[in-house]
Amino acid sequence: MIRRLSHAVGTEIDLGEVDVDDHLARRYAEAVGVSPPPGHGADLPLGLVFSMRGAPAPEVEFASGTVSVHAGHTVTVPHRLSAATRYHLTSRIDAIFEKSGRSGPLTVVARVARLRDPQGSIAAVIEDQQIARWRPAVNPTAPAPHAAAPAALRTTPGLTTGAELQSGAGLDLGEVIAVEHRPAPDPQAVLRYAQAFGGIEPLFVDSAFARSIGYPDVIVPGPLQAALLEHMLVSRLPGWRLEQISLTFRVSVIASEALVLSALVIGFDAHDPRAALLLDLTLENDRGEGAAVGTATLERRPH
């Protein structure tokens, strides 16, 4: 399925420097539809590293008649990202391989990008996978009705309180700490994100194209889905810093469809004040499918 590689597998390329400031953080928050960080010195979201990297690189040109999507990623930030910092960015294709999926043969391109701070230390690592498949020959799908967004997100009552989450009290294996019912971003929101950071891929911005290959409407980019999960965690866990988020996107999320986001504890030692908090993440679509699944690792903020 691959027509051309801009660089050989394993070749590290230099993507230059990127300046991170409060303006970039605000642009990102607007693009993903969440509240911006409160100001200079605040933690920056992990999802911002995708906008810092830009389009996946090194570039891969796929054969005509294929369609590609973001299949999954792991973002690791060992220490707090901060504004007013210039980061240096490098990236490489780590591997290319073939596999079989529900829709037939797939080509997987795995990349690794690294951001380094002015001292040369690793500030963030992005490991992501792009999947290409042959475009299906299907009849166009009728336009999907767009769900009306509720006035506010619905959260499930009876969960561990914010104070308990901050102290670590009440946390235990299997504890459900967050559940949100919300609509997926609508087509206009997906377009805003794609124009700002996601790349103008037809599946994100062209409803007619999406329907021509069997989707009811444009799909929500994986990094935008991840931003919804990250915002839920940050809002629910103010006493913790998100260090890593790892997600696999199994089923495409359609713009405006109903979603359920959840997080539960799968690793925590209440007796160790330095213990990390490990969560299992799920984003379900309106058909009850686990459209995105993965994990998050958080560390307790110092008092």
Coordinates of C-alpha atoms in Angstrom, one line a residue:
M1 CA 0.0 0.0 0.0
I2 CA 3.0 2.3 0.4
R3 CA 4.1 4.2 -2.6
R4 CA 7.0 6.2 -1.1
L5 CA 8.9 6.9 2.1
S6 CA 10.4 10.3 2.6
H7 CA 13.1 8.7 4.8
A8 CA 14.2 5.1 5.5
V9 CA 12.8 3.2 8.5
G10 CA 14.9 4.0 11.6
T11 CA 16.3 7.3 10.2
E12 CA 16.0 10.1 12.8
I13 CA 15.0 13.4 11.2
D14 CA 15.3 16.9 12.8
L15 CA 12.0 18.8 12.8
G16 CA 13.5 21.9 14.4
E17 CA 12.4 23.9 17.4
V18 CA 9.0 24.8 18.6
D19 CA 8.2 27.6 21.1
V20 CA 5.5 26.8 23.7
D21 CA 3.7 29.7 25.2
D22 CA 0.3 30.6 26.8
H23 CA -1.1 31.6 23.3
L24 CA -0.4 28.1 21.9
A25 CA -2.0 26.5 25.0
R26 CA -5.1 28.7 24.6
R27 CA -5.3 27.8 20.8
Y28 CA -5.1 24.1 21.7
A29 CA -7.8 24.4 24.4
E30 CA -10.1 26.2 21.9
A31 CA -9.5 23.6 19.3
V32 CA -10.4 20.7 21.6
G33 CA -13.2 22.5 23.3
V34 CA -12.0 22.6 26.9
S35 CA -11.1 25.3 29.4
P36 CA -7.6 26.7 28.8
P37 CA -4.9 26.4 31.5
P38 CA -5.3 29.1 34.1
G39 CA -2.2 31.0 33.1
H40 CA 1.6 31.0 32.9
G41 CA 3.2 28.3 35.0
A42 CA 0.2 26.0 34.8
D43 CA 0.6 22.4 33.6
L44 CA 0.2 22.0 29.9
P45 CA -1.9 19.2 28.6
L46 CA -0.2 16.1 27.2
G47 CA -2.3 16.3 24.0
L48 CA -0.6 19.6 23.2
V49 CA 2.5 17.7 22.1
F50 CA 0.7 16.5 19.0
S51 CA 0.2 20.2 18.0
M52 CA 3.9 20.8 18.8
R53 CA 4.9 17.9 16.5
G54 CA 2.5 18.8 13.7
A55 CA 1.8 16.2 11.0
P56 CA 3.2 12.7 11.4
A57 CA 6.8 12.6 10.2
P58 CA 8.7 11.2 8.4
E59 CA 6.1 11.3 5.7
V60 CA 4.7 8.2 4.1
E61 CA 2.9 8.4 0.7
F62 CA 0.2 5.7 0.4
A63 CA -1.1 4.3 -2.9
S64 CA -4.2 5.8 -4.4
G65 CA -7.3 4.0 -3.4
T66 CA -6.3 3.8 0.3
V67 CA -7.5 5.6 3.3
S68 CA -5.4 6.1 6.5
V69 CA -6.4 6.8 10.1
H70 CA -4.6 7.4 13.5
A71 CA -4.8 4.0 15.2
G72 CA -3.3 4.6 18.6
H73 CA -0.6 6.4 20.6
T74 CA 1.3 6.6 23.8
V75 CA 2.3 10.0 25.1
T76 CA 4.8 10.1 28.0
V77 CA 5.8 13.3 29.7
P78 CA 8.3 12.5 32.5
H79 CA 8.1 16.0 34.0
R80 CA 5.7 18.9 33.8
L81 CA 5.5 20.7 30.4
S82 CA 5.7 24.4 30.8
A83 CA 5.1 27.5 28.7
A84 CA 7.8 30.0 27.7
T85 CA 10.0 27.1 26.7
R86 CA 11.7 26.2 23.4
Y87 CA 11.7 22.5 22.7
H88 CA 13.7 20.6 20.0
L89 CA 11.9 17.9 18.1
T90 CA 13.1 14.8 16.3
S91 CA 11.1 11.9 14.8
R92 CA 11.6 8.6 13.0
I93 CA 9.6 5.7 11.5
D94 CA 10.2 2.9 14.0
A95 CA 8.6 0.1 12.0
I96 CA 6.3 -0.7 9.1
F97 CA 4.4 -4.0 9.0
E98 CA 1.3 -5.6 7.6
K99 CA -1.6 -7.3 9.4
S100 CA -5.2 -8.4 8.8
G101 CA -8.1 -6.4 10.2
R102 CA -11.9 -6.7 10.0
S103 CA -11.9 -4.7 6.8
G104 CA -9.0 -6.7 5.2
P105 CA -5.3 -6.1 4.9
L106 CA -3.8 -3.2 6.8
T107 CA -0.4 -1.4 6.7
V108 CA 0.8 -0.1 10.0
V109 CA 3.4 2.7 10.3
A110 CA 4.8 3.1 13.8
R111 CA 6.6 6.4 14.6
V112 CA 8.5 7.8 17.6
A113 CA 8.9 11.5 18.1
R114 CA 10.9 13.1 21.0
L115 CA 10.8 16.6 22.4
R116 CA 13.9 17.8 24.2
D117 CA 14.2 20.8 26.5
P118 CA 17.0 23.4 26.2
Q119 CA 19.3 21.2 28.4
G120 CA 18.8 18.3 26.0
S121 CA 16.7 16.2 28.4
I122 CA 13.7 14.3 27.1
A123 CA 10.6 16.4 27.8
A124 CA 8.0 14.2 26.0
V125 CA 7.9 11.1 23.8
I126 CA 5.1 10.3 21.3
E127 CA 4.8 6.8 20.0
D128 CA 2.0 6.5 17.5
Q129 CA 0.6 4.2 14.8
Q130 CA -1.0 5.1 11.5
I131 CA -3.0 2.5 9.7
A132 CA -3.8 2.4 6.0
R133 CA -6.3 0.2 4.3
W134 CA -7.9 -0.1 0.8
R135 CA -10.9 2.1 0.4
P136 CA -14.0 0.0 0.4
A137 CA -16.4 0.0 -2.6
V138 CA -19.7 0.8 -0.9
N139 CA -22.8 2.7 -1.6
P140 CA -22.8 6.2 0.0
T141 CA -24.3 6.3 3.5
A142 CA -27.2 8.6 4.1
P143 CA -26.3 11.7 6.3
A144 CA -26.5 11.0 10.0
P145 CA -28.8 13.1 12.1
H146 CA -26.7 15.3 14.4
A147 CA -27.5 14.9 18.1
A148 CA -28.3 18.0 20.0
A149 CA -25.6 18.7 22.6
P150 CA -26.8 18.7 26.2
A151 CA -26.5 21.9 28.2
A152 CA -23.9 20.2 30.4
L153 CA -22.0 16.9 30.6
R154 CA -23.7 14.3 32.8
T155 CA -21.4 12.7 35.4
T156 CA -22.4 9.6 37.3
P157 CA -23.1 10.4 41.0
G158 CA -21.8 8.4 43.9
L159 CA -18.1 8.3 42.9
T160 CA -15.2 9.0 45.2
T161 CA -15.1 12.7 46.1
G162 CA -12.5 15.1 44.8
A163 CA -11.0 15.5 48.3
E164 CA -10.7 11.7 48.6
L165 CA -9.1 11.5 45.2
Q166 CA -6.6 14.2 46.1
S167 CA -5.6 12.5 49.4
G168 CA -5.7 9.0 48.0
A169 CA -8.2 7.9 50.6
G170 CA -11.0 5.7 49.2
L171 CA -9.0 4.7 46.2
D172 CA -8.9 0.9 45.6
L173 CA -8.5 -1.5 42.8
G174 CA -11.6 -1.5 40.7
E175 CA -12.8 1.9 41.9
V176 CA -14.6 3.8 39.2
I177 CA -13.4 7.4 39.6
A178 CA -15.0 9.0 36.6
V179 CA -17.8 8.5 34.2
E180 CA -19.0 11.1 31.7
H181 CA -21.9 11.0 29.2
R182 CA -21.3 13.5 26.4
P183 CA -21.7 14.0 22.7
A184 CA -18.7 13.6 20.4
P185 CA -17.5 16.8 18.9
D186 CA -19.8 17.9 16.1
P187 CA -18.6 18.3 12.5
Q188 CA -17.8 22.0 13.0
A189 CA -15.7 21.3 16.1
V190 CA -13.8 18.5 14.2
L191 CA -13.2 20.9 11.4
R192 CA -11.8 23.6 13.8
Y193 CA -9.5 21.0 15.4
A194 CA -8.3 19.7 12.0
Q195 CA -7.6 23.2 10.7
A196 CA -5.7 24.1 13.8
F197 CA -3.7 21.0 14.5
G198 CA -5.1 17.8 13.0
G199 CA -4.5 18.2 9.3
I200 CA -7.1 18.5 6.6
E201 CA -7.8 14.9 6.0
P202 CA -11.0 14.2 4.0
L203 CA -12.4 11.9 6.7
F204 CA -12.3 14.8 9.2
V205 CA -13.6 17.6 7.0
D206 CA -15.6 16.2 4.1
S207 CA -18.9 14.6 5.1
A208 CA -19.6 13.6 1.5
F209 CA -16.3 11.8 1.3
A210 CA -16.9 10.0 4.7
R211 CA -20.3 8.8 3.5
S212 CA -18.9 7.6 0.2
I213 CA -16.8 5.1 2.0
G214 CA -19.5 3.9 4.4
Y215 CA -19.3 6.3 7.4
P216 CA -22.4 8.2 8.5
D217 CA -20.4 11.5 8.8
V218 CA -16.9 12.8 9.4
I219 CA -15.0 10.9 12.1
V220 CA -13.3 12.4 15.2
P221 CA -9.5 12.3 15.1
G222 CA -7.9 10.0 17.7
P223 CA -5.9 12.8 19.4
L224 CA -9.2 14.8 19.8
Q225 CA -10.8 11.7 21.5
A226 CA -7.7 11.5 23.7
A227 CA -8.1 15.2 24.6
L228 CA -11.7 14.5 25.9
L229 CA -10.4 11.7 28.2
E230 CA -7.4 13.8 29.4
H231 CA -9.7 16.7 30.3
M232 CA -12.0 14.3 32.2
L233 CA -9.0 13.1 34.2
V234 CA -7.5 16.5 34.9
S235 CA -10.9 17.8 36.0
R236 CA -11.5 14.8 38.3
L237 CA -8.0 14.4 39.7
P238 CA -6.7 17.9 40.6
G239 CA -4.2 16.4 43.1
W240 CA -2.5 14.3 40.4
R241 CA -0.3 15.0 37.3
L242 CA -0.9 13.0 34.2
E243 CA 2.4 11.4 33.2
Q244 CA 1.4 9.0 30.5
I245 CA -1.7 8.2 28.4
S246 CA -1.8 5.2 26.1
L247 CA -4.8 4.6 23.8
T248 CA -5.8 2.2 21.0
F249 CA -8.6 3.4 18.7
R250 CA -10.6 0.3 17.7
V251 CA -13.7 1.8 16.1
S252 CA -14.1 5.2 14.4
V253 CA -16.1 7.7 16.4
I254 CA -18.6 9.6 14.3
A255 CA -19.1 13.3 14.9
S256 CA -22.0 14.2 17.3
E257 CA -22.7 10.6 18.4
A258 CA -23.3 9.9 22.0
L259 CA -20.2 8.8 24.0
V260 CA -19.5 7.4 27.5
L261 CA -16.1 8.1 28.9
S262 CA -14.9 6.2 32.0
A263 CA -11.8 5.6 34.2
L264 CA -11.2 3.0 36.9
V265 CA -8.3 2.2 39.1
I266 CA -6.2 -0.8 38.1
G267 CA -3.1 0.0 40.1
F268 CA -2.5 2.0 43.3
D269 CA -0.8 1.5 46.7
A270 CA -2.5 3.7 49.3
H271 CA 0.3 3.0 51.8
D272 CA 3.0 4.5 49.6
P273 CA 2.8 8.3 49.2
R274 CA 5.0 8.1 46.1
A275 CA 2.8 5.4 44.4
A276 CA 1.6 6.1 40.9
L277 CA -2.1 5.8 40.1
L278 CA -2.8 3.5 37.1
L279 CA -6.2 3.8 35.4
D280 CA -8.0 1.9 32.8
L281 CA -9.7 4.2 30.2
T282 CA -12.6 3.5 28.0
L283 CA -14.5 5.6 25.5
E284 CA -17.7 3.9 24.3
N285 CA -19.8 4.9 21.3
D286 CA -23.6 4.9 21.2
R287 CA -23.6 1.2 20.2
G288 CA -21.8 0.2 23.4
E289 CA -18.5 -0.5 21.6
G290 CA -15.1 0.3 23.1
A291 CA -14.1 2.8 20.4
A292 CA -11.0 3.8 22.4
V293 CA -9.4 1.8 25.2
G294 CA -6.2 2.3 27.1
T295 CA -4.5 3.3 30.3
A296 CA -3.3 6.4 32.1
T297 CA -0.5 6.8 34.7
L298 CA -0.6 9.7 37.1
E299 CA 1.7 10.8 39.9
R300 CA 0.7 12.7 43.0
R301 CA 1.4 16.4 43.0
P302 CA 3.7 17.6 45.8
H303 CA 1.8 19.4 48.6

